[in-house]
Coordinates of C-alpha atoms and ligand atoms in Angstrom, one line a residue:
Chain A
X1 CA 125.8 139.6 108.7
X2 CA 122.4 141.2 108.7
X3 CA 120.3 139.3 111.2
X4 CA 117.0 140.7 109.9
X5 CA 117.4 139.1 106.5
X6 CA 114.0 138.1 105.2
X7 CA 113.7 134.4 104.8
X8 CA 110.2 134.2 103.5
X9 CA 108.4 137.0 101.7
X10 CA 104.8 136.5 100.5
X11 CA 103.4 139.2 98.3
X12 CA 99.9 139.8 97.1
X13 CA 99.1 136.1 97.3
X14 CA 95.7 134.7 96.2
X15 CA 94.9 131.1 95.9
X16 CA 91.8 128.9 95.1
X17 CA 91.4 125.2 94.7
X18 CA 88.3 125.4 92.5
X19 CA 85.8 128.1 92.9
X20 CA 86.2 130.0 96.1
X21 CA 89.3 131.9 97.1
X22 CA 91.0 130.2 100.0
X23 CA 93.7 132.8 100.4
X24 CA 93.1 136.4 99.7
X25 CA 95.7 139.2 99.4
X26 CA 98.3 137.7 101.8
X27 CA 101.3 139.8 102.6
X28 CA 103.8 138.2 105.0
X29 CA 107.4 138.6 105.8
X30 CA 109.3 136.2 108.0
X31 CA 112.8 137.4 109.0
X32 CA 115.8 135.3 110.0
X33 CA 115.5 134.2 113.6
X34 CA 111.7 134.7 113.8
X35 CA 109.5 132.1 115.5
X36 CA 106.2 132.6 113.8
X37 CA 102.9 130.9 114.8
X38 CA 100.1 130.9 112.4
X39 CA 96.7 130.5 114.0
X40 CA 93.2 130.3 112.6
X41 CA 90.1 128.2 112.5
X42 CA 89.8 124.9 110.5
X43 CA 89.7 125.5 106.8
X44 CA 91.1 129.0 107.0
X45 CA 93.9 128.2 104.6
X46 CA 96.8 127.7 106.9
X47 CA 98.0 124.4 105.4
X48 CA 97.4 125.8 101.9
X49 CA 99.7 128.8 102.7
X50 CA 102.4 126.4 103.9
X51 CA 102.1 124.2 100.9
X52 CA 102.5 127.2 98.6
X53 CA 105.6 128.3 100.5
X54 CA 107.0 124.8 100.1
X55 CA 106.3 124.7 96.4
X56 CA 103.8 121.8 96.8
X57 CA 101.1 123.8 95.2
X58 CA 101.5 126.1 92.2
X59 CA 101.3 129.8 92.7
X60 CA 98.3 131.3 90.9
X61 CA 98.5 134.9 91.8
X62 CA 101.2 136.8 93.7
X63 CA 104.7 136.0 94.6
X64 CA 106.7 134.1 97.1
X65 CA 110.4 134.6 97.8
X66 CA 112.5 132.1 99.8
X67 CA 115.9 133.1 101.0
X68 CA 115.6 136.1 98.7
X69 CA 114.9 134.0 95.6
X70 CA 111.6 133.6 93.7
X71 CA 110.1 130.2 94.5
X72 CA 110.3 129.0 90.9
X73 CA 114.1 129.5 90.9
X74 CA 114.7 128.3 94.5
X75 CA 116.8 125.2 94.6
X76 CA 118.2 125.0 98.1
X77 CA 115.5 122.8 99.6
X78 CA 118.1 121.3 102.0
X79 CA 117.7 124.6 103.9
X80 CA 114.0 123.9 104.5
X81 CA 112.6 121.3 106.8
X82 CA 108.9 120.4 106.9
X83 CA 106.7 118.3 109.1
X84 CA 103.2 118.0 107.5
X85 CA 99.9 118.0 109.3
X86 CA 99.2 114.5 108.0
X87 CA 102.5 113.3 109.2
X88 CA 100.9 109.9 109.7
X89 CA 99.4 109.8 106.2
X90 CA 102.6 108.0 105.1
X91 CA 102.6 104.6 103.5
X92 CA 101.7 102.4 106.5
X93 CA 102.5 99.1 104.8
X94 CA 106.1 100.3 104.4
X95 CA 108.3 98.1 106.6
X96 CA 110.9 100.7 107.4
X97 CA 112.7 101.2 110.7
X98 CA 112.7 104.5 112.5
X99 CA 116.4 104.7 111.6
X100 CA 115.7 104.4 107.9
X101 CA 112.9 107.0 108.1
X102 CA 114.9 109.6 110.0
X103 CA 118.0 109.0 107.8
X104 CA 115.9 109.8 104.7
X105 CA 115.8 113.3 105.9
X106 CA 119.4 113.7 105.0
X107 CA 118.8 112.9 101.3
X108 CA 119.1 116.4 100.1
X109 CA 122.0 117.4 102.4
X110 CA 124.2 114.4 101.3
X111 CA 123.2 114.5 97.7
X112 CA 120.5 112.5 96.1
X113 CA 122.8 110.1 94.4
X114 CA 125.5 109.5 97.0
X115 CA 125.4 106.8 99.6
X116 CA 125.0 107.9 103.2
X117 CA 128.3 108.6 105.1
X118 CA 129.5 106.7 108.1
X119 CA 128.5 109.5 110.5
X120 CA 124.8 109.0 109.7
X121 CA 124.0 106.7 112.6
X122 CA 125.3 109.3 115.1
X123 CA 123.3 112.0 113.4
X124 CA 120.1 109.9 113.5
X125 CA 120.6 109.2 117.2
X126 CA 121.2 112.8 117.9
X127 CA 118.0 113.9 116.1
X128 CA 116.0 111.2 117.8
X129 CA 117.4 112.3 121.2
X130 CA 116.1 115.8 120.6
X131 CA 112.5 114.3 120.5
X132 CA 113.2 111.7 123.1
X133 CA 112.8 108.8 120.7
X134 CA 116.3 107.3 120.7
X135 CA 115.2 104.0 122.2
X136 CA 113.0 103.3 119.2
X137 CA 115.9 103.5 116.7
X138 CA 115.3 100.0 115.2
X139 CA 111.6 99.7 115.7
X140 CA 109.3 99.5 112.7
X141 CA 107.7 102.9 112.0
X142 CA 104.2 101.4 111.5
X143 CA 104.3 99.9 115.0
X144 CA 104.6 103.3 116.8
X145 CA 101.7 105.3 118.2
X146 CA 100.5 108.4 116.3
X147 CA 102.3 110.8 118.7
X148 CA 105.5 108.8 118.5
X149 CA 105.4 108.8 114.7
X150 CA 104.9 112.5 114.8
X151 CA 108.1 112.9 116.9
X152 CA 110.0 110.7 114.5
X153 CA 108.9 113.0 111.6
X154 CA 110.1 116.0 113.6
X155 CA 113.5 114.2 114.0
X156 CA 113.5 113.6 110.2
X157 CA 113.0 117.3 109.6
X158 CA 115.7 118.2 112.2
X159 CA 118.4 115.9 110.9
X160 CA 119.0 117.9 107.8
X161 CA 120.0 121.0 109.9
X162 CA 117.4 123.2 108.2
X163 CA 117.7 127.0 108.4
X164 CA 113.9 127.3 108.0
X165 CA 111.7 124.8 109.7
X166 CA 108.0 124.6 108.9
X167 CA 105.6 122.5 111.0
X168 CA 101.9 122.1 110.4
X169 CA 100.1 121.3 113.7
X170 CA 103.1 119.4 115.2
X171 CA 101.6 119.1 118.7
X172 CA 98.4 117.4 117.7
X173 CA 98.3 114.0 119.3
X174 CA 101.2 114.7 121.6
X175 CA 100.6 114.6 125.3
X176 CA 100.7 117.7 127.4
X177 CA 104.0 117.1 129.1
X178 CA 105.6 116.6 125.7
X179 CA 104.0 119.6 124.2
X180 CA 105.9 121.7 126.7
X181 CA 109.1 119.8 125.9
X182 CA 108.4 120.3 122.2
X183 CA 108.1 124.1 122.6
X184 CA 111.2 124.1 124.7
X185 CA 113.0 122.3 121.9
X186 CA 111.8 124.7 119.3
X187 CA 112.8 127.7 121.4
X188 CA 116.2 126.2 121.9
X189 CA 116.6 125.6 118.1
X190 CA 115.4 129.1 117.5
X191 CA 117.8 130.7 120.0
X192 CA 120.9 128.6 119.9
X193 CA 121.0 127.6 116.2
X194 CA 119.1 130.6 114.9
X195 CA 116.7 128.4 113.0
X196 CA 113.7 130.4 111.6
X197 CA 110.5 128.6 112.6
X198 CA 107.0 128.8 111.2
X199 CA 104.4 126.7 113.0
X200 CA 100.7 126.3 112.4
X201 CA 99.0 125.5 115.7
X202 CA 95.7 125.6 117.6
X203 CA 97.5 126.1 120.9
X204 CA 96.2 129.6 121.0
X205 CA 96.2 129.6 124.8
X206 CA 99.9 129.3 125.3
X207 CA 101.3 130.4 122.0
X208 CA 102.1 134.0 122.7
X209 CA 104.4 132.8 125.5
X210 CA 106.3 130.5 123.2
X211 CA 106.9 132.4 120.0
X212 CA 108.2 135.7 118.8
X213 CA 105.5 136.5 116.2
X214 CA 101.9 135.5 115.6
X215 CA 99.8 135.6 112.4
X216 CA 96.0 135.2 112.5
X217 CA 94.8 133.8 109.2
X218 CA 91.3 133.3 108.0
X219 CA 91.5 133.6 104.2
X220 CA 92.8 137.1 104.9
X221 CA 95.7 137.8 107.2
X222 CA 93.8 139.5 110.1
X223 CA 96.8 140.2 112.2
X224 CA 100.5 139.8 112.0
X225 CA 102.8 141.2 114.7
X226 CA 105.1 140.2 117.6
X227 CA 103.7 138.2 120.5
X228 CA 103.3 141.1 122.9
X229 CA 101.2 142.9 120.3
X230 CA 99.2 139.8 119.9
X231 CA 98.5 139.8 123.6
X232 CA 97.2 143.3 123.2
X233 CA 95.1 142.2 120.2
X234 CA 91.6 142.6 121.4
X235 CA 90.1 139.5 122.8
X236 CA 86.8 140.2 121.2
X237 CA 88.4 140.7 117.8
X238 CA 90.2 137.4 118.1
X239 CA 87.1 135.6 119.3
X240 CA 85.0 137.0 116.4
X241 CA 87.7 136.0 114.1
X242 CA 87.7 132.5 115.4
X243 CA 83.9 132.4 115.7
X244 CA 84.0 131.4 119.3
X245 CA 85.6 132.6 122.5
X246 CA 89.4 132.3 122.7
X247 CA 91.5 133.0 125.7
X248 CA 95.1 134.2 125.6
X249 CA 97.0 133.5 128.7
X250 CA 99.2 136.3 129.7
X251 CA 100.1 135.2 133.2
X252 CA 103.4 133.4 133.7
X253 CA 102.1 131.0 136.3
X254 CA 99.8 129.5 133.7
X255 CA 102.6 128.8 131.2
X256 CA 102.5 125.4 129.8
X257 CA 98.9 124.8 130.7
X258 CA 96.8 123.3 128.0
X259 CA 93.2 123.9 127.3
Chain B
X1 CA 123.0 68.7 86.8
X2 CA 126.4 70.3 87.3
X3 CA 127.8 68.1 84.6
X4 CA 125.1 69.0 82.1
X5 CA 125.6 72.6 83.1
X6 CA 129.3 72.4 82.2
X7 CA 128.4 70.6 78.9
X8 CA 125.5 72.4 77.4
X9 CA 125.6 76.0 76.4
X10 CA 121.8 76.4 76.5
X11 CA 121.8 75.4 80.2
X12 CA 124.4 77.9 81.0
X13 CA 122.5 80.6 79.2
X14 CA 119.3 79.7 81.0
X15 CA 121.0 79.6 84.4
X16 CA 122.9 82.8 84.2
X17 CA 119.8 84.6 82.8
X18 CA 117.7 83.1 85.6
X19 CA 120.2 84.2 88.3
X20 CA 120.2 87.8 86.9
X21 CA 116.4 87.9 86.7
X22 CA 116.1 86.4 90.1
X23 CA 118.2 89.3 91.4
X24 CA 116.6 92.3 89.6
X25 CA 113.0 91.3 89.4
X26 CA 112.5 91.1 93.1
X27 CA 114.5 94.4 93.7
X28 CA 112.1 96.3 91.4
X29 CA 109.3 94.3 92.9
X30 CA 110.0 95.7 96.4
X31 CA 109.3 99.2 95.2
X32 CA 106.4 98.2 93.0
X33 CA 104.7 96.4 96.0
X34 CA 105.3 99.2 98.6
X35 CA 103.9 101.7 96.1
X36 CA 100.8 99.5 95.6
X37 CA 101.5 99.2 91.9
X38 CA 101.7 95.4 91.8
X39 CA 99.3 95.2 88.8
X40 CA 101.4 97.5 86.7
X41 CA 103.7 94.5 86.1
X42 CA 100.8 92.5 84.8
X43 CA 99.6 95.2 82.5
X44 CA 103.1 95.6 81.1
X45 CA 103.7 91.9 80.6
X46 CA 100.5 91.7 78.4
X47 CA 101.6 94.6 76.3
X48 CA 105.0 92.9 76.0
X49 CA 103.2 89.8 74.6
X50 CA 101.7 92.1 72.0
X51 CA 105.2 93.2 71.0
X52 CA 106.5 89.6 70.8
X53 CA 103.5 88.5 68.7
X54 CA 104.1 91.5 66.4
X55 CA 107.8 90.6 65.9
X56 CA 106.9 87.0 65.2
X57 CA 104.2 88.1 62.7
X58 CA 106.8 90.4 60.9
X59 CA 109.2 87.5 60.8
X60 CA 106.6 85.2 59.3
X61 CA 105.8 87.5 56.4
X62 CA 109.0 89.3 55.8
X63 CA 112.0 87.1 55.9
X64 CA 114.3 90.1 56.6
X65 CA 112.6 90.3 60.1
X66 CA 112.8 86.6 60.8
X67 CA 116.3 86.9 62.3
X68 CA 115.3 89.8 64.6
X69 CA 115.1 88.8 68.2
X70 CA 111.5 89.2 69.4
X71 CA 112.9 90.5 72.7
X72 CA 113.4 93.8 71.0
X73 CA 109.8 94.0 69.9
X74 CA 108.7 93.1 73.4
X75 CA 110.9 95.9 74.9
X76 CA 109.6 98.6 72.5
X77 CA 106.0 97.7 73.3
X78 CA 106.6 97.4 77.0
X79 CA 108.4 100.7 77.3
X80 CA 105.7 102.4 75.2
X81 CA 103.1 100.8 77.4
X82 CA 104.8 102.1 80.5
X83 CA 104.7 105.7 79.1
X84 CA 101.1 105.3 78.2
X85 CA 100.3 104.2 81.8
X86 CA 102.1 107.3 83.2
X87 CA 100.1 109.4 80.8
X88 CA 96.8 107.8 81.6
X89 CA 97.5 108.2 85.3
X90 CA 97.8 111.9 84.9
X91 CA 94.7 112.1 82.8
X92 CA 92.6 110.1 85.3
X93 CA 94.0 111.8 88.4
X94 CA 91.5 110.4 90.8
X95 CA 91.2 107.0 89.2
X96 CA 94.9 106.3 88.7
X97 CA 94.4 102.5 88.9
X98 CA 92.2 102.7 85.8
X99 CA 95.3 103.0 83.6
X100 CA 96.2 99.4 84.5
X101 CA 93.1 97.5 83.1
X102 CA 93.1 99.8 80.1
X103 CA 96.7 99.0 79.1
X104 CA 96.3 95.3 80.1
X105 CA 93.2 94.7 77.9
X106 CA 94.8 96.7 75.1
X107 CA 97.8 94.5 75.3
X108 CA 95.8 91.3 75.2
X109 CA 93.7 92.7 72.3
X110 CA 96.8 93.5 70.2
X111 CA 98.3 90.1 70.9
X112 CA 95.1 88.3 69.9
X113 CA 95.0 90.2 66.6
X114 CA 98.7 89.6 65.8
X115 CA 98.4 85.9 66.7
X116 CA 95.3 85.3 64.6
X117 CA 96.8 87.4 61.7
X118 CA 99.7 85.0 61.7
X119 CA 97.3 82.1 61.7
X120 CA 99.2 80.7 64.7
X121 CA 103.0 80.4 64.9
X122 CA 105.3 77.7 64.1
X123 CA 107.8 79.3 66.5
X124 CA 107.3 78.3 70.1
X125 CA 104.9 80.9 71.4
X126 CA 104.3 78.6 74.3
X127 CA 107.9 79.3 75.4
X128 CA 107.2 83.0 75.5
X129 CA 104.1 82.5 77.5
X130 CA 105.4 80.1 80.2
X131 CA 109.2 80.3 79.8
X132 CA 111.7 77.8 78.5
X133 CA 114.9 76.2 79.7
X134 CA 116.2 75.6 76.1
X135 CA 115.2 78.7 74.2
X136 CA 117.6 81.1 75.8
X137 CA 120.3 82.0 73.3
X138 CA 123.7 83.6 73.9
X139 CA 122.3 86.8 72.4
X140 CA 119.4 86.7 74.8
X141 CA 121.8 86.2 77.7
X142 CA 123.9 89.2 76.6
X143 CA 120.7 91.4 76.4
X144 CA 119.7 90.3 79.8
X145 CA 123.2 91.0 81.1
X146 CA 123.3 94.5 79.7
X147 CA 119.9 95.4 81.0
X148 CA 120.6 93.9 84.4
X149 CA 123.7 96.0 84.8
X150 CA 121.8 99.1 83.8
X151 CA 119.0 98.3 86.3
X152 CA 121.5 97.7 89.1
X153 CA 123.3 101.0 88.5
X154 CA 119.9 102.8 88.2
X155 CA 118.6 101.4 91.5
X156 CA 121.9 102.1 93.2
X157 CA 121.7 105.8 92.3
X158 CA 118.0 106.2 92.7
X159 CA 117.7 104.3 96.0
X160 CA 117.4 107.3 98.2
X161 CA 114.9 109.0 95.9
X162 CA 112.8 105.9 95.4
X163 CA 112.8 105.3 99.1
X164 CA 111.5 108.8 99.8
X165 CA 108.9 108.8 97.1
X166 CA 107.6 105.3 98.0
X167 CA 107.4 106.1 101.7
X168 CA 106.0 109.6 101.6
X169 CA 105.8 111.3 98.2
X170 CA 104.8 114.7 99.6
X171 CA 107.8 114.9 101.9
X172 CA 110.0 113.9 99.0
X173 CA 108.7 116.7 97.0
X174 CA 109.3 119.2 99.8
X175 CA 112.9 118.2 99.6
X176 CA 113.0 119.3 96.0
X177 CA 113.1 115.7 94.6
X178 CA 112.5 115.5 90.9
X179 CA 109.6 113.1 91.5
X180 CA 108.3 113.0 87.9
X181 CA 111.7 112.1 86.5
X182 CA 112.4 109.5 89.1
X183 CA 108.9 107.9 88.5
X184 CA 109.5 108.0 84.8
X185 CA 112.9 106.3 85.0
X186 CA 111.5 103.7 87.4
X187 CA 108.6 102.6 85.2
X188 CA 110.8 102.4 82.1
X189 CA 113.2 100.2 84.1
X190 CA 110.3 98.0 85.1
X191 CA 109.1 97.7 81.5
X192 CA 112.6 96.6 80.3
X193 CA 113.0 94.0 83.0
X194 CA 109.6 92.6 82.2
X195 CA 110.5 92.3 78.5
X196 CA 113.8 90.5 79.2
X197 CA 112.4 88.2 81.8
X198 CA 109.9 86.5 79.5
X199 CA 112.3 83.9 78.0
X200 CA 112.8 82.4 81.5
X201 CA 109.6 82.9 83.4
X202 CA 107.3 83.7 80.5
X203 CA 105.1 86.7 80.0
X204 CA 102.2 85.4 82.0
X205 CA 104.3 84.7 85.1
X206 CA 106.8 87.6 85.1
X207 CA 104.8 89.7 87.5
X208 CA 104.7 86.9 90.0
X209 CA 108.5 86.8 90.2
X210 CA 108.3 90.5 91.0
X211 CA 105.6 90.2 93.7
X212 CA 105.6 86.8 95.3
X213 CA 109.1 87.0 96.8
X214 CA 108.2 90.5 98.1
X215 CA 104.9 89.2 99.5
X216 CA 106.9 86.7 101.6
X217 CA 109.7 89.1 102.7
X218 CA 107.3 91.9 103.8
X219 CA 105.8 89.5 106.4
X220 CA 109.1 89.0 108.2
X221 CA 111.5 91.8 107.3
X222 CA 112.4 94.1 110.1
X223 CA 113.7 96.9 107.9
X224 CA 113.5 98.0 104.3
X225 CA 117.0 96.9 103.6
X226 CA 116.2 93.5 105.0
X227 CA 113.1 93.3 102.9
X228 CA 115.2 93.9 99.7
X229 CA 117.7 91.2 100.8
X230 CA 115.1 88.6 101.6
X231 CA 113.1 89.3 98.4
X232 CA 116.2 88.6 96.4
X233 CA 117.0 85.5 98.4
X234 CA 113.5 84.1 97.9
X235 CA 113.6 85.1 94.2
X236 CA 116.9 83.3 93.6
X237 CA 115.7 80.2 95.5
X238 CA 112.6 80.1 93.3
X239 CA 114.5 80.6 90.1
X240 CA 117.2 78.0 90.8
X241 CA 114.8 75.4 92.2
X242 CA 112.4 76.1 89.4
X243 CA 115.0 75.8 86.6
X244 CA 116.4 72.5 88.0
X245 CA 113.0 70.9 88.5
X246 CA 111.8 72.2 85.1
X247 CA 114.9 70.6 83.5
X248 CA 114.5 67.2 85.1
X249 CA 110.7 67.0 84.9
X250 CA 110.6 68.5 81.4
X251 CA 108.2 71.3 82.5
X252 CA 107.9 75.0 81.6
X253 CA 110.1 76.8 84.1
X254 CA 107.6 79.7 84.5
X255 CA 105.3 77.2 86.3
X256 CA 107.9 75.6 88.5
X257 CA 109.5 79.0 89.5
X258 CA 106.1 80.5 90.5
X259 CA 105.0 77.4 92.4
X260 CA 108.2 77.4 94.4
X261 CA 107.8 81.1 95.1
X262 CA 104.2 80.5 96.3
X263 CA 105.4 77.6 98.4
X264 CA 108.0 79.9 100.1
X265 CA 105.1 82.3 100.8
X266 CA 103.1 79.5 102.4
X267 CA 106.1 78.6 104.6
X268 CA 106.5 82.2 105.7
X269 CA 102.8 82.5 106.6
X270 CA 103.0 79.3 108.6
X271 CA 106.1 80.4 110.3
X272 CA 104.4 83.7 111.2
X273 CA 101.4 81.9 112.6
X274 CA 103.5 79.5 114.7
X275 CA 105.6 82.5 116.0
X276 CA 102.5 84.4 116.9
X277 CA 101.0 81.5 118.8
X278 CA 104.3 81.0 120.6
X279 CA 104.5 84.6 121.6
X280 CA 100.9 84.8 122.8
X281 CA 101.6 81.8 125.0
X282 CA 99.3 79.2 123.5
Ligands
ATP301 N1 93.0 119.5 97.8 C1 92.0 120.4 98.0 N2 91.0 120.5 97.1 C2 90.0 121.4 97.2 N3 89.8 122.1 98.3 C3 90.7 122.1 99.3 C4 91.8 121.2 99.2 N4 92.6 121.3 100.3 C5 92.0 122.2 101.1 N5 90.9 122.7 100.4 C6 90.0 123.7 101.0 O1 90.7 124.9 101.2 C7 90.4 125.5 102.4 C8 91.6 125.7 103.3 O2 92.1 124.4 103.6 P1 93.4 124.2 104.5 O3 93.8 122.8 104.6 O4 94.5 125.2 104.1 O5 92.9 124.7 106.0 P2 93.6 124.7 107.4 O6 93.6 126.2 107.8 O7 94.9 124.1 107.3 O8 92.6 123.9 108.3 P3 92.9 122.9 109.5 O9 93.0 123.7 110.7 O10 91.7 122.1 109.5 O11 94.1 122.1 109.2 C9 89.3 124.6 103.0 O12 88.0 125.2 102.8 C10 89.4 123.3 102.3 O13 88.1 122.8 102.1
MG302 MG1 95.7 122.4 108.1

């Protein structure tokens, strides 16, 4: 098996909501086993790019291939997991338990029309353990804190055993200690299960220590390369791209530190 | 009561129909309420009324239509109305709730026109508005039975999809869920159930059988599954209690059913208050 199989290919992509182009001429390839971080200032089009890849927005110009297939023909959505930026924009009045929410992540794997199999409880607990939320199994989702809800949604994405996992700012609202634990979990999934990861984040300080590739997006793709290249990427360039000073930590003893 | 139930066919019809509607209306109601679409039921019931008035009008002027069950007319109007609502919701993307008053007033307008064209009805329009214990025929029962089975099968197969779409539509779509198709099937199902429920609860009160039991269960349910279960339980209590009291007190069952459902809601709220005071140690 070819390990460098491209999982996501973005070609000549342009996108605009109404007048102004939000994404311009994006070229991006994510290979199997990559752990890609997309960084960029607010409003730079990061979430828009993810939504296009996930088929939530319609492609206007350009092309996207998922697992080698053009997006319009891609049907194997069970291979793709997603945790959205507005993970807590779900229907708050919905009286569902954590168990029911995480289980719903299996919908595509098990078949939309089939009842859940008996092994489901075990799988739900396993997924919750990965995010250290197993003790909340039968709690109401609306009663959890924002960070706890976020972890439940990560578990919901993990339970379907995705081959490609896409997370939009998953560490927002999660405390520092758990941010490290979160990245450890992602690295583990990436190394042990070979899951390809795309994550949008503002953790620019630590990111190059955690991921294999970095992409800097601000309407255009300013930089795309592996994390050691990213460390070489001129600090001034990055700061001007962000519009303010940005530090990249390259010393090991500062690993895990948050800004 | 049991004796009369054994003896009179119309009572059997009314009871079995009531039990079926007490089951399916709250199940659909759960999804309607969590999707914040409670008013859709109201809009559809008014358009159904238009369909019934139209059937009665046809029957009055053309004898060949007089044997046609008005339930069919109600169904056709209701389903058409549901499709119009979906269409309007996509036209007014940012004002989706506008579709509801539009369809609702249109339904009332049509009904008023048909009723005045017929110069009033000799048939019991009152029964369609507020329900009736005696008007349910065997044919009505069979229609309700058929539709109920269809609804139960539909909900069984669509449960996972409806759960996902109601909880977090965007996430559902990232799983490749055919959200448009599911929404479409759902609203047509709701339209059919509203049309068949009118004989028992009446057009004006159908929507409350879909929402009141859910309003009660949502206060105390610990999970989604439990919410469905409790809604059905409360719905059935209201229907059975309502039919029995309507029979003995000679009232329209729509009224008694809804009043009992409201009473259950009151009890639930009281229970919650007591429980809260107890927990906060006062
Ligand atoms: N639904 C929408 N309609 C119109 N414009 C939109 C919409 N969503 C986003 N935009 C615009 O598109 C641009 C990119 O938005 P996007 O959400 O992709 O940014 P982002 O990089 O994810 O930002 P953040 O870091 O704040 O999450 C912004 O200028 C935003 O105003
Ligand atoms: Mg964003």
